[in-house]
Amino acid sequence: MHMRSEPVALIDPRKTSLLPEPAAPRDLISIQDLTPAEILALFNLTSMLKQRPADYRGVLSGKQMVMFFEKPSLRTRLTFEAGMDSLGGSTFFVDQTASRLNARESLYDIAHNLERWIDLIVLRTFSHATVEEMATYAAVPVINALSELEHPCQALADFFTLQEHFGDLSRIHFAYVGDGNNMAHSLLLAGASLGAKVSIATPERYGLNPVIVTMAEAIADKTKASLRIMTDPRKAVTGADAVYTDAWASMGHEQEAEERAAIFAPYQVNAALMQFAKPSALFMHCLPAHRGCEVTDQVIDSLNSVVFDQAENRLHIQKAILVWLLGGGVGRFPARSTHA
Ligand code: CP
Ligand code: NVA
């Protein structure tokens, strides 16, 4: 069985590329909002925040963040709230599960209210256009905490987890099997940006959004990443260093669960499928997992499973994103608040 590797050595902030504070408000709506160099710099900042959290207490003191969630959440909500709290900032959570964000008033009007009071907006929505529109209208940074199209914070935490295990991400073979959903899109874009070999297998009917694939291919041309999109889960997983899966029926598609279960059965990540990957291959899942559907207990509970490392790293990566977007520097600059 695979023995978990030790995290990479302590990062020396003097020797690593730092993430400059954005000159103008930046958003994180898609993985594409970050250049490959920015992703690596974000990972360096994440390592420092993870290893020395006390150094960053108070860097976002006086900053305020609002979160509107149209869908349920455990990890995303709590890691954003705990992360902001540990950096000295405050969070306001608005449960938006009863109606869509723009049901009562227009996104334009909401954005121009929020930007007068609050330093940063976090959205979890059904429509990706809702996050994009909010980012267009609001003068403060907007973070996508999951939309139907992408889940960038999760994919960043996942590739940070892979970097902890393998170091150089351009040398890994990352395989994803299952639904061509928001997770698959952000993972494909992240793998392309980081120069990895990425294999994705989905059923024909539940493939990736072709626009995302075209964008990922354009990124891969520059980074020398290798992207393979297919329908055969065994082929995708063969020789992989990490095997990732996600729910067969994402939030908002629960009513299709039974119909999808029959189609997705060959994509279950079980011991037989893991046999095609390297013996040391990691198992990954963003969670929540549907045990007995997309993954068996045997695989998710195995020593090779890093699902809780991924969940932990949501906290650290999002702290880095908040410090970056809100101009907290990396502990070198005093926090500045525009509103508080
Ligand atoms: N992985 C993830 O985003 O989990 P939640 O839906 O619980 O936030
Ligand atoms: N694809 C899943 C991810 C959950 C974190 C969903 O959208 O429900």
Coordinates of C-alpha atoms and ligand atoms in Angstrom, one line a residue:
M1 CA 0.0 0.0 0.0
H2 CA 1.0 3.6 -0.6
M3 CA 2.6 5.4 2.3
R4 CA 1.6 9.0 2.5
S5 CA 4.5 11.3 1.5
E6 CA 5.6 14.0 3.9
P7 CA 4.5 17.5 3.0
V8 CA 7.1 19.5 1.0
A9 CA 9.8 21.2 3.0
L10 CA 9.1 24.5 4.8
I11 CA 9.0 27.2 2.2
D12 CA 11.3 30.1 2.6
P13 CA 9.4 33.3 1.8
R14 CA 12.6 35.0 0.7
K15 CA 13.3 32.5 -2.0
T16 CA 9.8 32.0 -3.4
S17 CA 7.8 34.1 -5.8
L18 CA 5.3 36.1 -3.8
L19 CA 1.8 37.1 -5.0
P20 CA 1.7 40.8 -5.5
E21 CA -1.3 42.6 -4.2
P22 CA -3.7 43.3 -7.1
A23 CA -3.4 46.9 -8.3
A24 CA -7.2 46.9 -9.0
P25 CA -9.9 44.6 -7.5
R26 CA -9.6 41.1 -8.9
D27 CA -12.2 38.3 -9.0
L28 CA -11.9 34.5 -8.8
I29 CA -14.7 33.3 -10.9
S30 CA -12.8 30.6 -12.9
I31 CA -9.4 28.9 -12.7
Q32 CA -8.8 31.0 -15.9
D33 CA -8.7 34.1 -13.8
L34 CA -5.3 33.1 -12.6
T35 CA -2.1 32.7 -14.6
P36 CA -0.1 29.6 -14.1
A37 CA 2.5 31.7 -12.3
E38 CA -0.2 33.2 -10.0
I39 CA -1.4 29.7 -9.1
L40 CA 2.1 28.7 -8.1
A41 CA 2.6 31.9 -6.1
L42 CA -0.8 31.3 -4.5
F43 CA 0.4 27.8 -3.5
N44 CA 3.5 29.3 -1.9
L45 CA 1.4 31.7 0.1
T46 CA -0.9 28.8 1.0
S47 CA 2.1 26.9 2.3
M48 CA 3.2 29.8 4.5
L49 CA -0.3 30.3 5.8
K50 CA -0.6 26.6 6.6
Q51 CA 2.8 26.3 8.3
R52 CA 2.7 29.5 10.3
P53 CA -0.9 30.6 10.8
A54 CA -0.1 32.7 13.7
D55 CA 2.0 35.0 11.5
Y56 CA -1.1 36.1 9.6
R57 CA -3.5 36.7 12.5
G58 CA -5.0 40.1 12.1
V59 CA -3.8 40.8 8.5
L60 CA -7.4 41.2 7.4
S61 CA -8.5 43.0 10.6
G62 CA -11.4 45.3 9.7
K63 CA -12.2 43.6 6.4
Q64 CA -15.7 42.3 5.9
M65 CA -16.9 39.5 3.6
V66 CA -20.5 38.5 2.7
M67 CA -21.5 35.0 1.5
F68 CA -24.7 34.3 -0.5
F69 CA -25.3 30.6 -0.9
E70 CA -28.2 29.3 -3.1
K71 CA -27.1 25.7 -2.4
P72 CA -26.1 23.8 0.8
S73 CA -22.5 23.6 2.0
L74 CA -20.4 22.2 4.8
R75 CA -16.8 22.6 3.7
T76 CA -17.0 25.8 1.7
R77 CA -19.0 27.8 4.2
L78 CA -17.0 26.7 7.2
T79 CA -13.6 27.0 5.7
F80 CA -14.4 30.5 4.4
E81 CA -15.8 31.6 7.7
A82 CA -13.1 30.0 9.9
G83 CA -10.4 31.3 7.5
M84 CA -11.6 34.9 7.5
D85 CA -12.0 34.8 11.3
S86 CA -8.5 33.5 11.8
L87 CA -7.2 36.4 9.6
G88 CA -9.0 38.9 11.8
G89 CA -11.9 39.7 9.4
S90 CA -15.6 39.3 9.7
T91 CA -18.1 37.3 7.7
F92 CA -21.9 37.7 7.1
F93 CA -23.6 34.6 5.7
V94 CA -26.9 34.9 3.8
D95 CA -28.8 31.7 3.3
Q96 CA -30.1 32.0 -0.2
T97 CA -31.4 28.5 -0.6
A98 CA -35.1 29.5 -0.5
S99 CA -34.9 31.6 -3.7
R100 CA -32.4 32.7 -6.3
L101 CA -30.2 35.7 -5.5
N102 CA -31.8 37.9 -8.1
A103 CA -35.4 36.9 -7.3
R104 CA -36.1 40.0 -5.2
E105 CA -34.0 42.7 -6.9
S106 CA -31.6 42.8 -9.8
L107 CA -28.0 41.7 -9.5
Y108 CA -27.0 45.2 -10.6
D109 CA -28.7 46.8 -7.7
I110 CA -27.5 44.2 -5.2
A111 CA -23.9 44.7 -6.4
H112 CA -24.1 48.5 -6.0
N113 CA -25.4 48.1 -2.5
L114 CA -22.9 45.5 -1.4
E115 CA -19.8 47.4 -2.7
R116 CA -20.8 50.4 -0.4
W117 CA -20.7 48.2 2.8
I118 CA -18.5 45.1 2.2
D119 CA -15.0 44.4 1.0
L120 CA -15.5 41.0 -0.7
I121 CA -18.4 38.9 -2.0
V122 CA -18.5 35.1 -2.1
L123 CA -21.3 33.4 -4.1
R124 CA -22.5 29.8 -4.5
T125 CA -25.1 29.8 -7.2
F126 CA -26.9 27.6 -9.7
S127 CA -26.2 29.8 -12.7
H128 CA -22.6 30.7 -13.5
A129 CA -23.9 33.9 -15.1
T130 CA -25.0 35.1 -11.7
V131 CA -21.4 35.1 -10.4
E132 CA -20.1 36.6 -13.6
E133 CA -22.7 39.4 -13.5
M134 CA -22.0 40.2 -9.9
A135 CA -18.3 40.4 -10.7
T136 CA -19.0 42.8 -13.6
Y137 CA -21.2 45.1 -11.5
A138 CA -19.4 45.0 -8.1
A139 CA -16.4 47.2 -7.5
V140 CA -15.1 44.8 -4.9
P141 CA -13.7 41.2 -5.5
V142 CA -16.1 38.4 -6.1
I143 CA -15.2 34.7 -5.5
N144 CA -17.0 31.8 -7.1
A145 CA -17.7 29.3 -4.2
L146 CA -19.3 26.9 -6.8
S147 CA -21.5 27.4 -9.8
E148 CA -22.9 24.9 -12.3
L149 CA -19.9 25.5 -14.4
E150 CA -16.9 25.7 -12.0
H151 CA -15.6 25.2 -8.5
P152 CA -12.3 26.9 -8.6
C153 CA -11.5 27.0 -4.8
Q154 CA -11.9 23.3 -4.6
A155 CA -9.7 22.6 -7.6
L156 CA -7.0 24.9 -6.3
A157 CA -7.1 23.1 -2.9
D158 CA -6.9 19.8 -4.8
F159 CA -3.8 20.7 -6.9
F160 CA -2.2 22.2 -3.8
T161 CA -2.8 18.8 -2.1
L162 CA -1.2 17.1 -5.1
Q163 CA 1.8 19.4 -4.9
E164 CA 2.3 18.5 -1.2
H165 CA 2.4 14.8 -2.2
F166 CA 4.3 14.9 -5.5
G167 CA 6.1 18.3 -5.7
D168 CA 6.4 19.0 -9.4
L169 CA 2.9 19.0 -10.8
S170 CA 4.1 18.9 -14.4
R171 CA 5.2 15.3 -13.8
I172 CA 1.9 13.9 -12.5
H173 CA -0.8 12.0 -14.3
F174 CA -4.1 13.1 -12.9
A175 CA -7.2 11.1 -13.8
Y176 CA -10.9 12.1 -13.3
V177 CA -13.7 9.7 -13.9
G178 CA -17.4 10.4 -13.6
D179 CA -19.7 13.4 -14.4
G180 CA -18.4 16.1 -16.7
N181 CA -19.5 18.7 -14.1
N182 CA -18.2 21.9 -12.4
M183 CA -15.5 19.9 -10.6
A184 CA -14.3 18.3 -13.8
H185 CA -14.1 21.7 -15.5
S186 CA -12.1 23.4 -12.8
L187 CA -9.8 20.4 -12.5
L188 CA -9.2 20.3 -16.2
L189 CA -8.3 24.0 -16.3
A190 CA -6.1 23.7 -13.2
G191 CA -4.3 20.6 -14.6
A192 CA -3.8 22.4 -17.9
S193 CA -2.4 25.6 -16.2
L194 CA 0.0 23.5 -14.1
G195 CA 1.3 21.5 -17.1
A196 CA 0.0 18.1 -15.8
K197 CA -1.1 15.1 -17.8
V198 CA -4.8 15.0 -17.3
S199 CA -7.1 12.2 -18.4
I200 CA -10.9 12.6 -18.0
A201 CA -13.4 9.8 -18.7
T202 CA -17.2 10.6 -18.6
P203 CA -20.2 8.9 -20.2
E204 CA -20.9 10.2 -23.6
R205 CA -24.1 11.9 -22.5
Y206 CA -22.5 13.6 -19.5
G207 CA -19.4 15.0 -21.1
L208 CA -17.5 18.2 -20.5
N209 CA -18.6 21.6 -21.7
P210 CA -16.8 22.0 -25.1
V211 CA -16.1 25.7 -24.4
I212 CA -14.1 24.7 -21.3
V213 CA -12.3 22.0 -23.2
T214 CA -11.3 24.5 -25.9
M215 CA -10.1 26.9 -23.3
A216 CA -8.1 24.2 -21.4
E217 CA -6.5 23.1 -24.7
A218 CA -5.4 26.7 -25.4
I219 CA -3.8 26.9 -22.0
A220 CA -2.2 23.4 -22.4
D221 CA -0.6 24.6 -25.7
K222 CA 1.4 27.1 -23.7
T223 CA 2.1 25.0 -20.6
K224 CA 2.8 21.7 -22.4
A225 CA 0.1 20.0 -20.4
S226 CA -1.3 16.8 -22.0
L227 CA -5.1 16.6 -22.0
R228 CA -7.0 13.4 -22.9
I229 CA -10.8 13.4 -22.9
M230 CA -12.5 10.0 -23.3
T231 CA -15.3 7.7 -22.2
D232 CA -13.3 4.7 -21.0
P233 CA -12.6 4.9 -17.2
R234 CA -10.0 2.2 -17.3
K235 CA -8.0 3.9 -20.0
A236 CA -8.2 7.2 -18.1
V237 CA -7.0 5.7 -14.9
T238 CA -4.2 3.5 -16.4
G239 CA -0.9 4.6 -14.9
A240 CA -2.4 7.5 -13.0
D241 CA -0.8 9.0 -9.9
A242 CA -4.1 10.3 -8.6
V243 CA -7.7 9.2 -9.3
Y244 CA -10.5 11.7 -8.7
T245 CA -14.3 11.3 -8.8
D246 CA -17.3 13.4 -7.8
A247 CA -21.1 12.9 -7.3
W248 CA -22.9 11.4 -10.3
A249 CA -25.8 13.8 -9.6
S250 CA -24.6 17.2 -8.5
M251 CA -26.7 19.7 -6.4
G252 CA -29.7 20.7 -8.5
H253 CA -29.7 17.3 -10.4
E254 CA -30.8 15.1 -7.5
Q255 CA -34.0 14.1 -9.2
E256 CA -31.9 12.5 -12.0
A257 CA -30.0 10.3 -9.5
E258 CA -31.7 7.0 -10.4
E259 CA -31.4 7.4 -14.1
R260 CA -27.8 8.5 -13.8
A261 CA -26.8 5.6 -11.5
A262 CA -27.4 3.1 -14.2
I263 CA -25.3 5.1 -16.8
F264 CA -22.5 5.9 -14.3
A265 CA -22.1 2.4 -12.8
P266 CA -19.0 1.6 -14.9
Y267 CA -17.4 4.8 -13.6
Q268 CA -17.5 3.7 -10.0
V269 CA -14.0 4.1 -8.4
N270 CA -13.6 0.7 -6.7
A271 CA -10.6 -1.6 -6.0
A272 CA -10.9 -3.1 -9.5
L273 CA -10.7 0.3 -11.2
M274 CA -7.8 1.4 -8.9
Q275 CA -5.9 -1.6 -10.0
F276 CA -5.3 0.2 -13.4
A277 CA -3.7 3.2 -11.6
K278 CA -0.2 3.1 -10.1
P279 CA -0.1 1.1 -6.9
S280 CA 0.8 4.3 -5.1
A281 CA -2.1 6.3 -6.7
L282 CA -4.0 8.7 -4.4
F283 CA -7.7 8.7 -4.3
M284 CA -9.4 12.1 -4.3
H285 CA -12.9 13.4 -4.0
C286 CA -14.2 17.0 -3.3
L287 CA -16.9 15.6 -0.9
P288 CA -19.7 15.1 -0.1
A289 CA -19.2 11.5 -1.2
H290 CA -22.0 9.1 -2.1
R291 CA -20.5 5.9 -0.7
G292 CA -21.4 2.9 -2.8
C293 CA -22.2 5.1 -5.8
E294 CA -19.2 6.9 -7.3
V295 CA -16.8 5.4 -4.8
T296 CA -16.7 2.4 -2.5
D297 CA -15.9 2.5 1.2
Q298 CA -12.9 0.3 0.5
V299 CA -11.3 3.0 -1.7
I300 CA -12.4 6.2 0.1
D301 CA -11.3 4.7 3.5
S302 CA -8.0 3.4 2.1
L303 CA -4.6 4.7 3.2
N304 CA -4.2 6.1 -0.3
S305 CA -7.3 8.3 0.1
V306 CA -6.5 12.0 0.7
V307 CA -10.0 13.3 0.9
F308 CA -9.6 14.9 4.3
D309 CA -6.3 16.5 3.3
Q310 CA -8.2 18.1 0.4
A311 CA -10.9 19.3 2.8
E312 CA -8.3 20.7 5.2
N313 CA -6.5 22.5 2.4
R314 CA -9.7 24.3 1.4
L315 CA -9.1 26.3 4.6
H316 CA -5.5 27.2 3.8
I317 CA -6.0 27.9 0.0
Q318 CA -9.0 30.2 0.7
K319 CA -7.1 32.1 3.4
A320 CA -4.4 32.7 0.8
I321 CA -7.1 33.8 -1.7
L322 CA -8.6 36.2 0.8
V323 CA -5.2 37.7 1.8
W324 CA -4.3 38.1 -1.9
L325 CA -7.6 39.6 -3.0
L326 CA -8.1 41.9 0.0
G327 CA -4.6 43.2 0.0
G328 CA -3.4 41.7 3.3
G329 CA 0.0 41.3 1.7
V330 CA 1.8 38.3 3.1
G331 CA 2.2 39.6 6.6
R332 CA 4.5 42.4 5.4
F333 CA 1.8 45.0 4.9
P334 CA -0.6 46.4 7.5
A335 CA -4.2 45.5 6.5
R336 CA -6.2 48.4 5.0
S337 CA -9.9 48.5 5.0
T338 CA -11.8 50.6 2.5
H339 CA -15.1 50.4 4.4
A340 CA -14.7 49.5 8.0
Ligands
CP1 N1 -16.5 20.3 -1.5 C1 -17.4 21.2 -1.2 O1 -17.4 22.3 -1.8 O2 -18.1 20.9 -0.1 P1 -19.5 21.7 0.4 O3 -20.5 21.5 -0.7 O4 -19.8 21.0 1.7 O5 -19.1 23.1 0.5
NVA2 N1 -20.3 18.6 -8.4 C1 -20.8 18.8 -7.0 C2 -19.7 19.4 -6.2 C3 -20.0 19.5 -4.7 C4 -18.9 20.2 -3.9 C5 -22.0 19.7 -7.0 O1 -22.0 20.7 -7.7 O2 -22.9 19.3 -6.3

